[in-house]
mmCIF file of C-alpha atoms and ligand atoms in Angstrom:
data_model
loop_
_atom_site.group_PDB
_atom_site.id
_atom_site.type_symbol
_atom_site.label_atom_id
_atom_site.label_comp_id
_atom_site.label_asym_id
_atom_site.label_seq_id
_atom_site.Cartn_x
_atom_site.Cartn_y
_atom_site.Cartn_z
ATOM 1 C CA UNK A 1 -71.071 -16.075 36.839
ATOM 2 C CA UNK A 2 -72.367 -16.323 32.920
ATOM 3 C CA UNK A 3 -68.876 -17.723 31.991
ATOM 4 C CA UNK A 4 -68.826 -20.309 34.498
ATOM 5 C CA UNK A 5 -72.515 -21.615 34.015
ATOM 6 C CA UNK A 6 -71.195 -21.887 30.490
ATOM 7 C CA UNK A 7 -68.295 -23.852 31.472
ATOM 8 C CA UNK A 8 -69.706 -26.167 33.668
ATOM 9 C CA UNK A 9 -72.737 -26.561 30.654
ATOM 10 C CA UNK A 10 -70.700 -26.988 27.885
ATOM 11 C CA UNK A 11 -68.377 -29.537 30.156
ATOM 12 C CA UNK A 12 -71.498 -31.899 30.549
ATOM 13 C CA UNK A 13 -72.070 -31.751 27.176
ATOM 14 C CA UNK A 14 -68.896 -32.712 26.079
ATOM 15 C CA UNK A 15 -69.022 -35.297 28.816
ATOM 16 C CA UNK A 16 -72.165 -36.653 27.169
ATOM 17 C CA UNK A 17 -70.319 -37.407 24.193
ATOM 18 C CA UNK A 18 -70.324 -41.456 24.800
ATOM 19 C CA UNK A 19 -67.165 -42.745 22.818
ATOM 20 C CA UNK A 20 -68.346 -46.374 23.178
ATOM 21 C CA UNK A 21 -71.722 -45.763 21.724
ATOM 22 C CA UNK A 22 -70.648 -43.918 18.733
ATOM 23 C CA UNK A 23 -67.334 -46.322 17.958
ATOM 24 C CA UNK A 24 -70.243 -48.884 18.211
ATOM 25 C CA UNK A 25 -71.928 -47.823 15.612
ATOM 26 C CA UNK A 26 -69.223 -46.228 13.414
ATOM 27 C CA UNK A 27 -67.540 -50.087 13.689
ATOM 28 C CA UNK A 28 -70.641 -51.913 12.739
ATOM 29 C CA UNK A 29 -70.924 -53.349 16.632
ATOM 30 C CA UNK A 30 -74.301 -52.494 17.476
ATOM 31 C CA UNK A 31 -75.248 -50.533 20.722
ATOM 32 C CA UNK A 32 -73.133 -51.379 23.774
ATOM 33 C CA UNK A 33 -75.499 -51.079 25.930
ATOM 34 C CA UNK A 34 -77.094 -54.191 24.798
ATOM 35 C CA UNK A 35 -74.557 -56.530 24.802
ATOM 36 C CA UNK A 36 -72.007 -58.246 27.124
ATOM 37 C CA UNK A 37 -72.156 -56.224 30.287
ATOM 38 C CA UNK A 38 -74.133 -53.260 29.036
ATOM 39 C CA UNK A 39 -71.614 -50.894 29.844
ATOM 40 C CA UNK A 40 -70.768 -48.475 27.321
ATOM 41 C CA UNK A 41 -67.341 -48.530 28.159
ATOM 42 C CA UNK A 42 -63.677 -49.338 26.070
ATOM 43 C CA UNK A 43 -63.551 -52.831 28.265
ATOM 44 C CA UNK A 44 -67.175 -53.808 27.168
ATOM 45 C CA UNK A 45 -65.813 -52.557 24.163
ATOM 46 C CA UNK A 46 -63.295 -54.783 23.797
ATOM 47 C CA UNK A 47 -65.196 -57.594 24.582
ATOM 48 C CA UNK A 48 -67.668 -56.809 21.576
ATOM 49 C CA UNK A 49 -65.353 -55.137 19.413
ATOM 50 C CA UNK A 50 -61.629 -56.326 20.227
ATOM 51 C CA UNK A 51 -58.565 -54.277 20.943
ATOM 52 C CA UNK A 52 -58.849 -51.377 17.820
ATOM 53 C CA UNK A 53 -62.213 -50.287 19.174
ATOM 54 C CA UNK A 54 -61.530 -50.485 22.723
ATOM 55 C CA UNK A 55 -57.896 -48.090 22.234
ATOM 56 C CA UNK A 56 -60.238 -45.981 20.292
ATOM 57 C CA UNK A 57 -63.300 -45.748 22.555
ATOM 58 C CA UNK A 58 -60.344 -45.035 25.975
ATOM 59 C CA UNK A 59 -58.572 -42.442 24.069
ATOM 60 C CA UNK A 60 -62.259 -40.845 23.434
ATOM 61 C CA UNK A 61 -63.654 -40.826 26.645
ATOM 62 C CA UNK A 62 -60.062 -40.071 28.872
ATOM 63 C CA UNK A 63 -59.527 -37.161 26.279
ATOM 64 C CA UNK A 64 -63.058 -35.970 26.943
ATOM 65 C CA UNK A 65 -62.157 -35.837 31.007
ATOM 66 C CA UNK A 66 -59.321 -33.691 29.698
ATOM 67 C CA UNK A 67 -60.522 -30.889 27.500
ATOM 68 C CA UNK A 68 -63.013 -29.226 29.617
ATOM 69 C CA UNK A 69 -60.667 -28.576 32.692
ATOM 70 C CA UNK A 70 -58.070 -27.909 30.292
ATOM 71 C CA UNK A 71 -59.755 -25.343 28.266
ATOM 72 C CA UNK A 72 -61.927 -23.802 31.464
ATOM 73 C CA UNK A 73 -58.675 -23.576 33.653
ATOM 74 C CA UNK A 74 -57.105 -21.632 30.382
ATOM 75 C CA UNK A 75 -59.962 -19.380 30.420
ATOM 76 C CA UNK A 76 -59.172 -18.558 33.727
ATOM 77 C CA UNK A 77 -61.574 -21.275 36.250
ATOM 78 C CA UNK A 78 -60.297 -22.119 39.131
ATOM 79 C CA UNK A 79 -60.774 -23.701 42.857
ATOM 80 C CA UNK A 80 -64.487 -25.028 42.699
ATOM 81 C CA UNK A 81 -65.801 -23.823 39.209
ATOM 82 C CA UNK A 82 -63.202 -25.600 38.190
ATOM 83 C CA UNK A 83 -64.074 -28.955 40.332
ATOM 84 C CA UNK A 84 -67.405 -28.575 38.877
ATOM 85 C CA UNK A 85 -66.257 -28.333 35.716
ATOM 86 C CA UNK A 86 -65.136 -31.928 35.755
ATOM 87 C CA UNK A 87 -67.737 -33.043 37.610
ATOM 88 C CA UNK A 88 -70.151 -31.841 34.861
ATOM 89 C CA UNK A 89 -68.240 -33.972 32.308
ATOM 90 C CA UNK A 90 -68.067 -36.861 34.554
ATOM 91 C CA UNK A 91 -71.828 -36.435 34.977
ATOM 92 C CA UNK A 92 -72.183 -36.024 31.423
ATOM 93 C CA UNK A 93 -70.369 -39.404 30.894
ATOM 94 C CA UNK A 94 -72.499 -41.107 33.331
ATOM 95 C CA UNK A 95 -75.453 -39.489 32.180
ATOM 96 C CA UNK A 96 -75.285 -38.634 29.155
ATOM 97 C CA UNK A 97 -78.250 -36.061 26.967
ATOM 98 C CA UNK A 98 -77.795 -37.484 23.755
ATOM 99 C CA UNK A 99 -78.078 -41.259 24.614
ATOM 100 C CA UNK A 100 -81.457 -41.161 26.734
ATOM 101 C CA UNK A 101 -79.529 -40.203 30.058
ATOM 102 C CA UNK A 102 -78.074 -43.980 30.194
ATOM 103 C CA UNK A 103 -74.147 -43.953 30.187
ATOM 104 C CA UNK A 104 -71.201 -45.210 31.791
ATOM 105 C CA UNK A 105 -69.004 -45.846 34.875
ATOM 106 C CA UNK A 106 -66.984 -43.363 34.120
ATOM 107 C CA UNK A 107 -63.599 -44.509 34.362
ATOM 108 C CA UNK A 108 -61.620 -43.802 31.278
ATOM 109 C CA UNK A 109 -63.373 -40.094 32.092
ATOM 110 C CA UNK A 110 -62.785 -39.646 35.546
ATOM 111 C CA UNK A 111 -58.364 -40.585 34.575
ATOM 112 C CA UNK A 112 -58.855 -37.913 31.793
ATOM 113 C CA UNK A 113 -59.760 -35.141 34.440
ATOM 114 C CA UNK A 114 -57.218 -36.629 37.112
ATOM 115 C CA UNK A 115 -54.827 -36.621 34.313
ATOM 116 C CA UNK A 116 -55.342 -33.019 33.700
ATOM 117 C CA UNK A 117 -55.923 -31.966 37.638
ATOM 118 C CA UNK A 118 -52.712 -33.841 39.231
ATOM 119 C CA UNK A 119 -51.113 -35.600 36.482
ATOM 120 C CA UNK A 120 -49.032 -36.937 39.670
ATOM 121 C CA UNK A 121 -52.697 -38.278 41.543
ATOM 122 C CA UNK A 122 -53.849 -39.461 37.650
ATOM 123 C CA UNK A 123 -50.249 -41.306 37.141
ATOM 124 C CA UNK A 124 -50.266 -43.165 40.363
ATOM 125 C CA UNK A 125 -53.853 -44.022 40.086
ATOM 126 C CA UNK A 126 -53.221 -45.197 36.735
ATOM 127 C CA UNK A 127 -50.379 -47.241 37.799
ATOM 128 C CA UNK A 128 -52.865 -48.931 40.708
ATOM 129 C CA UNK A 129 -54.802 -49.972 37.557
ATOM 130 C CA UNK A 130 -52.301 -51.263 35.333
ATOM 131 C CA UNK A 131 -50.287 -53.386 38.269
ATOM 132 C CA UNK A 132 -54.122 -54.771 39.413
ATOM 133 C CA UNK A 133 -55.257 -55.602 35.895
ATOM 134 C CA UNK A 134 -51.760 -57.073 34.814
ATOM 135 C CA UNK A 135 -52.380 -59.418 37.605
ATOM 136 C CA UNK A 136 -56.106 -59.968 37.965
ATOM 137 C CA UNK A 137 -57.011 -59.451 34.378
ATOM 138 C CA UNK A 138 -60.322 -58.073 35.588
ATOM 139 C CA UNK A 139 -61.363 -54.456 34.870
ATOM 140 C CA UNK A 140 -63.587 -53.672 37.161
ATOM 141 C CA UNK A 141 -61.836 -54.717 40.067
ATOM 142 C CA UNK A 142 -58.746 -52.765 38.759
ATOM 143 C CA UNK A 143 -61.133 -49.851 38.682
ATOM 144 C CA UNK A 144 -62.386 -50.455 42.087
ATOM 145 C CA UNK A 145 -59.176 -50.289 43.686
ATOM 146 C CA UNK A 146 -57.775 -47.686 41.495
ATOM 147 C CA UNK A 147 -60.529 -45.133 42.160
ATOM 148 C CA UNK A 148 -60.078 -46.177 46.195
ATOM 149 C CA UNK A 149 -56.783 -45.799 46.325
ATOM 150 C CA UNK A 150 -57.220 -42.191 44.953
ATOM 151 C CA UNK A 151 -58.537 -40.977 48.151
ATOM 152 C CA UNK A 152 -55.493 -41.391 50.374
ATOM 153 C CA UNK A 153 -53.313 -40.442 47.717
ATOM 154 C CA UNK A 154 -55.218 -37.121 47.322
ATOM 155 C CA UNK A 155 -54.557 -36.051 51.283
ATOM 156 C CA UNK A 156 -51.186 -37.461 51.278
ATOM 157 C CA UNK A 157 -50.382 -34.989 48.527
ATOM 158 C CA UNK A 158 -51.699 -31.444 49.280
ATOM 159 C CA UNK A 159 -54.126 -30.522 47.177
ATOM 160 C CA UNK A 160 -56.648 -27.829 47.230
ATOM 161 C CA UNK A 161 -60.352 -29.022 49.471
ATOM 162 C CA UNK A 162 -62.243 -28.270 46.117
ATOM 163 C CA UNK A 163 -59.873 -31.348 44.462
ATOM 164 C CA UNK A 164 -60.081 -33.258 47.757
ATOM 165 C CA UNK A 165 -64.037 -33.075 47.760
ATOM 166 C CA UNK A 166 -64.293 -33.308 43.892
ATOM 167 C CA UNK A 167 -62.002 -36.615 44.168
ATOM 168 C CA UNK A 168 -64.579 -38.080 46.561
ATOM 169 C CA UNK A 169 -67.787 -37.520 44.663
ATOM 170 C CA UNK A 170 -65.983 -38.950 41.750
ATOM 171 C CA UNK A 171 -65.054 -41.898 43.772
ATOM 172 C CA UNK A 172 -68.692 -42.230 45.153
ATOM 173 C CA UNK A 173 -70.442 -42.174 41.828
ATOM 174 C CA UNK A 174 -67.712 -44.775 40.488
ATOM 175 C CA UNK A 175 -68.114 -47.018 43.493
ATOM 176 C CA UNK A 176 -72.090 -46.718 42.969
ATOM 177 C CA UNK A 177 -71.601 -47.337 38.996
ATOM 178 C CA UNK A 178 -69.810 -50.470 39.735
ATOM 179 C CA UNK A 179 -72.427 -51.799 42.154
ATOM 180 C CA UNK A 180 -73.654 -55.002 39.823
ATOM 181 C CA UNK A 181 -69.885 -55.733 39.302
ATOM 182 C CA UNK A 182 -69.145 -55.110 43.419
ATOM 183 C CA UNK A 183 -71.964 -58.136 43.493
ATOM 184 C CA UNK A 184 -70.761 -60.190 40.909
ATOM 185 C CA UNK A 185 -67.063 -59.962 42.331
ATOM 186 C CA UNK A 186 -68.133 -61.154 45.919
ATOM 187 C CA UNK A 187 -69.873 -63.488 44.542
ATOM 188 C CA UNK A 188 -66.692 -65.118 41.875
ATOM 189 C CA UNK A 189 -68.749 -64.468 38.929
ATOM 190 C CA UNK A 190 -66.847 -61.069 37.227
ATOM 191 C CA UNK A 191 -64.965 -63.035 34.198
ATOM 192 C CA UNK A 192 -61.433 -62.045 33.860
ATOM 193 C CA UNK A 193 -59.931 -61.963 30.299
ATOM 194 C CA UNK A 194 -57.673 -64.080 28.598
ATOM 195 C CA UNK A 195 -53.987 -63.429 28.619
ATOM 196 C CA UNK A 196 -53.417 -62.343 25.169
HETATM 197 O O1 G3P B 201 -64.688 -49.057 33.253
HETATM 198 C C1 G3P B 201 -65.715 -49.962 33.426
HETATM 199 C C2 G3P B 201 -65.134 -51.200 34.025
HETATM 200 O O2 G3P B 201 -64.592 -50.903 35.272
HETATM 201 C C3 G3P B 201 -66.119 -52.309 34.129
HETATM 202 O O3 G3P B 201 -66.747 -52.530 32.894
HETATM 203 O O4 G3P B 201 -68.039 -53.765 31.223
HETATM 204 O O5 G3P B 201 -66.768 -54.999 32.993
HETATM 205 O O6 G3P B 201 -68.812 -53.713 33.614
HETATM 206 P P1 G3P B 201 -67.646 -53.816 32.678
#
């Protein structure tokens, strides 16, 4: 029981390591969290900071989703230590200790621990928000339907009810995380970006 409180501990505090706050600072950008949408994220990111900052601040936070589960399942976690795991990074990501408890959406995180889960769930959910963003050019509606669609996909492929369950907290908290952007889609004001 020790090793798995020290699992799911050390997961959140990995998870509270908030790429887009530190690449902020480390690239002269300021704080995230106060400008464009607020969202310490690699697409508010890019906004502020342009493509090199944005690559670096994904690559941070989906590697973050990955090293936890990766490293907890090696040590032996499995079934729903191991779905709490990465739902103590995700929660550190949204939540984060160092950074006053104010993080992200969770995203880029939630694809890292997918990734590592059910690479074939992560791929196809990742593909939902490629083909959505290629042709919207909006993140968080490619986010919105990505995380959806990962709900059917989980039952359709047969995964464990610790992954099933896990997948629909994560979804939850996304959906919730999103809420201001939910609002500002129905109501045509999320800006898309520019073709570039
Ligand atoms: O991953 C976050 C994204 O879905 C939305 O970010 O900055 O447009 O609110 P943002």
């Amino acid at each position: 029981v020790i090793i798995d409180i020290v699992f799911i501990v050390g997961a959140y505090l990995i998870g509270s390591v908030a790429t887009a706050i530190l690449v902020g600072r480390a690239m002269g950008l300021g704080d995230p969290r106060q400008s464009g949408s607020g969202n310490p994220g690699a697409t508010n990111i890019l906004r502020i900071g342009g493509k090199k900052a944005a690559a670096l601040t994904l690559c941070g936070d989906l590697i973050k989703g990955v090293i936890p589960v990766v490293v907890a399942r090696w040590l032996g976690a499995e079934g729903w230590i191991l779905a709490a795991v990465a739902l103590a990074t995700f929660l550190g990501h949204l939540y984060p200790v160092y950074f006053g408890f104010r993080g992200g959406k969770g995203v880029a995180t939630a694809m890292g621990i997918l990734l590592a889960l059910m690479p074939l769930l992560g791929l196809s959910v990742l593909g939902v928000w490629i083909v959505v963003f290629a042709v919207m050019r909006v993140s968080s509606l490619a986010a919105l339907l990505a995380a959806t669609s990962a709900i059917p996909l989980v039952f359709a492929l047969s995964a464990s009810s610790s992954l099933r369950a896990l997948i629909i907290v994560l979804v939850i908290l996304i959906l919730w995380r999103h809420r201001s952007n939910i609002q500002r889609l129905l109501d045509g004001r999320e800006t898309p970006f520019k073709k570039s």
